[in-house]
């Protein structure tokens, strides 16, 4: 059997557009055989996706995952966990706290938006959001209410890296995020390393810290990476004896450049998490 995998994507339990069952249908359309669902600070879509696969005997393996927001001395990063026991109590307790912090942050962002003349965002999010609130939802609501023309504008002007509203949150720290994933039996992956606003020098230190804190793998293949960046990341991976991981970070069917199953090809002799995850 030939394998087609994707180890990073989102359902509507966080900021993806599709509910878990529709995400599975979408993956089957793209002939994906192994899919990791990795919602932001949530494992709630996994049981639903498993049930759908089992009841319909669908030809796809679901790998239990999540994407934890974590604090480091280089700022906020995302740690993907793969192959976890999603019923792990410690993990679920920590996720409950992260989810509460996300709503607190949304409320603080809403206060600042109100001061900038943008009102009603939090109310609408409270009606619309299924579980985990993200800045994507806030951006989506700002579009719906007519304050910005698209989500990108909301990030650019207000809630993105260069936007005027900056709220940092005391997310779980890096070591803790990694140990939560390990306690749940999973593999900890530093997600999309080049998307953090860091110089190469600082990014190299972040990757080193991640490895020294027990991290297992580095995303080496995701949309928007070019060959030069992949080569640079591969050196960091080798220096720190990390495995590679690959994923699209799929959120919405209409964003074709991050479509499910789509990411750059990497050399098959690079040690990769796929070897651990597809046998289990
Ligand atoms: P949060 O975890 O709540 O801070 O939200 C982060 C999510 O917002 C990411 O996972 C992306 O889905 C989305 N996002 C972040 N930056 C941008 C951007 N510049 N444009 C569009 N979406 C973004
Ligand atoms: Mn997201
Ligand atoms: Mn992310
Ligand atoms: Mn993601």
Coordinates of C-alpha atoms in Angstrom, one line a residue, residues 132-261:
X132 CA -11.1 27.0 21.2
X133 CA -10.9 30.7 20.3
X134 CA -8.1 31.8 18.1
X135 CA -7.0 35.1 16.5
X136 CA -8.3 33.6 13.3
X137 CA -11.8 33.7 14.7
X138 CA -11.4 37.3 15.8
X139 CA -10.1 38.2 12.3
X140 CA -13.1 36.4 10.7
X141 CA -15.6 38.2 12.9
X142 CA -13.9 41.6 12.1
X143 CA -14.5 40.8 8.4
X144 CA -18.1 39.7 9.0
X145 CA -18.9 42.9 10.9
X146 CA -17.4 44.9 8.1
X147 CA -14.4 46.5 9.9
X148 CA -11.8 45.0 7.6
X149 CA -12.0 43.6 4.0
X150 CA -10.3 40.3 4.8
X151 CA -8.6 38.3 7.6
X152 CA -5.2 39.3 6.4
X153 CA -6.1 43.0 6.9
X154 CA -7.2 42.2 10.5
X155 CA -3.8 40.6 11.2
X156 CA -1.9 43.3 9.4
X157 CA -3.5 46.3 11.0
X158 CA -4.6 44.9 14.4
X159 CA -3.9 41.5 15.8
X160 CA -0.9 40.2 13.9
X161 CA 2.9 40.5 14.6
X162 CA 3.1 44.0 13.3
X163 CA -0.5 45.0 14.3
X164 CA -1.3 47.7 16.9
X165 CA -2.9 45.3 19.5
X166 CA -0.4 43.1 21.2
X167 CA -1.5 40.8 24.0
X168 CA 0.9 38.2 25.2
X169 CA -0.4 35.4 27.3
X170 CA 1.3 33.1 29.9
X171 CA 0.8 30.0 27.9
X172 CA 2.4 26.8 29.2
X173 CA 6.2 27.0 29.1
X174 CA 8.2 25.0 26.5
X175 CA 9.5 22.2 28.9
X176 CA 6.0 21.7 30.2
X177 CA 4.4 21.5 26.7
X178 CA 7.0 18.9 25.7
X179 CA 6.5 16.9 29.0
X180 CA 2.7 17.0 28.6
X181 CA 3.1 15.5 25.2
X182 CA 5.6 12.9 26.5
X183 CA 3.3 12.0 29.4
X184 CA 0.6 11.3 26.9
X185 CA 2.9 9.0 25.0
X186 CA 3.4 11.3 22.1
X187 CA 6.2 12.8 20.0
X188 CA 6.9 16.6 20.4
X189 CA 7.4 18.6 17.2
X190 CA 8.5 22.2 16.9
X191 CA 5.9 23.5 14.4
X192 CA 6.7 25.8 11.4
X193 CA 10.0 27.1 12.7
X194 CA 10.5 29.8 10.1
X195 CA 7.2 31.5 10.9
X196 CA 8.4 33.0 14.2
X197 CA 9.7 36.5 14.0
X198 CA 13.3 35.5 14.8
X199 CA 16.7 36.0 13.1
X200 CA 18.4 32.8 12.0
X201 CA 20.7 33.1 15.0
X202 CA 17.8 33.2 17.5
X203 CA 15.9 30.5 15.6
X204 CA 19.0 28.3 15.9
X205 CA 19.0 28.9 19.6
X206 CA 15.3 28.2 19.9
X207 CA 15.7 24.9 18.1
X208 CA 18.6 24.0 20.4
X209 CA 16.6 24.8 23.5
X210 CA 13.7 22.8 22.1
X211 CA 16.0 19.7 21.6
X212 CA 17.7 20.2 25.0
X213 CA 14.2 20.3 26.7
X214 CA 13.5 16.9 25.2
X215 CA 11.8 17.9 22.0
X216 CA 11.8 15.1 19.3
X217 CA 11.2 16.6 15.9
X218 CA 11.2 19.7 13.7
X219 CA 8.8 20.5 11.0
X220 CA 11.0 20.5 7.9
X221 CA 8.3 20.5 5.2
X222 CA 5.3 22.8 5.1
X223 CA 3.9 25.2 2.5
X224 CA 5.9 28.4 1.8
X225 CA 9.3 26.8 2.6
X226 CA 11.8 27.0 -0.3
X227 CA 14.8 24.8 -0.9
X228 CA 17.3 27.2 0.8
X229 CA 15.2 27.3 4.0
X230 CA 14.8 23.6 4.0
X231 CA 18.6 23.1 3.7
X232 CA 19.2 25.5 6.6
X233 CA 16.6 23.7 8.8
X234 CA 18.1 20.4 7.9
X235 CA 21.4 21.5 9.3
X236 CA 19.7 22.5 12.6
X237 CA 17.9 19.2 12.6
X238 CA 21.2 17.3 12.2
X239 CA 23.0 19.4 14.8
X240 CA 20.4 18.7 17.3
X241 CA 19.6 15.1 16.4
X242 CA 15.9 15.8 15.7
X243 CA 13.6 13.9 13.5
X244 CA 11.7 15.6 10.6
X245 CA 8.0 16.1 10.4
X246 CA 5.8 17.3 7.5
X247 CA 2.4 18.8 7.3
X248 CA 0.2 21.3 5.4
X249 CA -1.2 23.2 8.4
X250 CA -4.5 23.0 6.5
X251 CA -7.3 25.3 7.8
X252 CA -9.7 26.1 4.9
X253 CA -10.5 24.5 1.6
X254 CA -10.4 27.9 -0.1
X255 CA -6.7 28.5 0.8
X256 CA -5.2 26.4 -1.9
X257 CA -1.5 27.0 -1.0
X258 CA -2.1 25.2 2.3
X259 CA -4.3 22.4 0.9
X260 CA -4.4 19.1 2.8
X261 CA -1.5 16.7 1.8

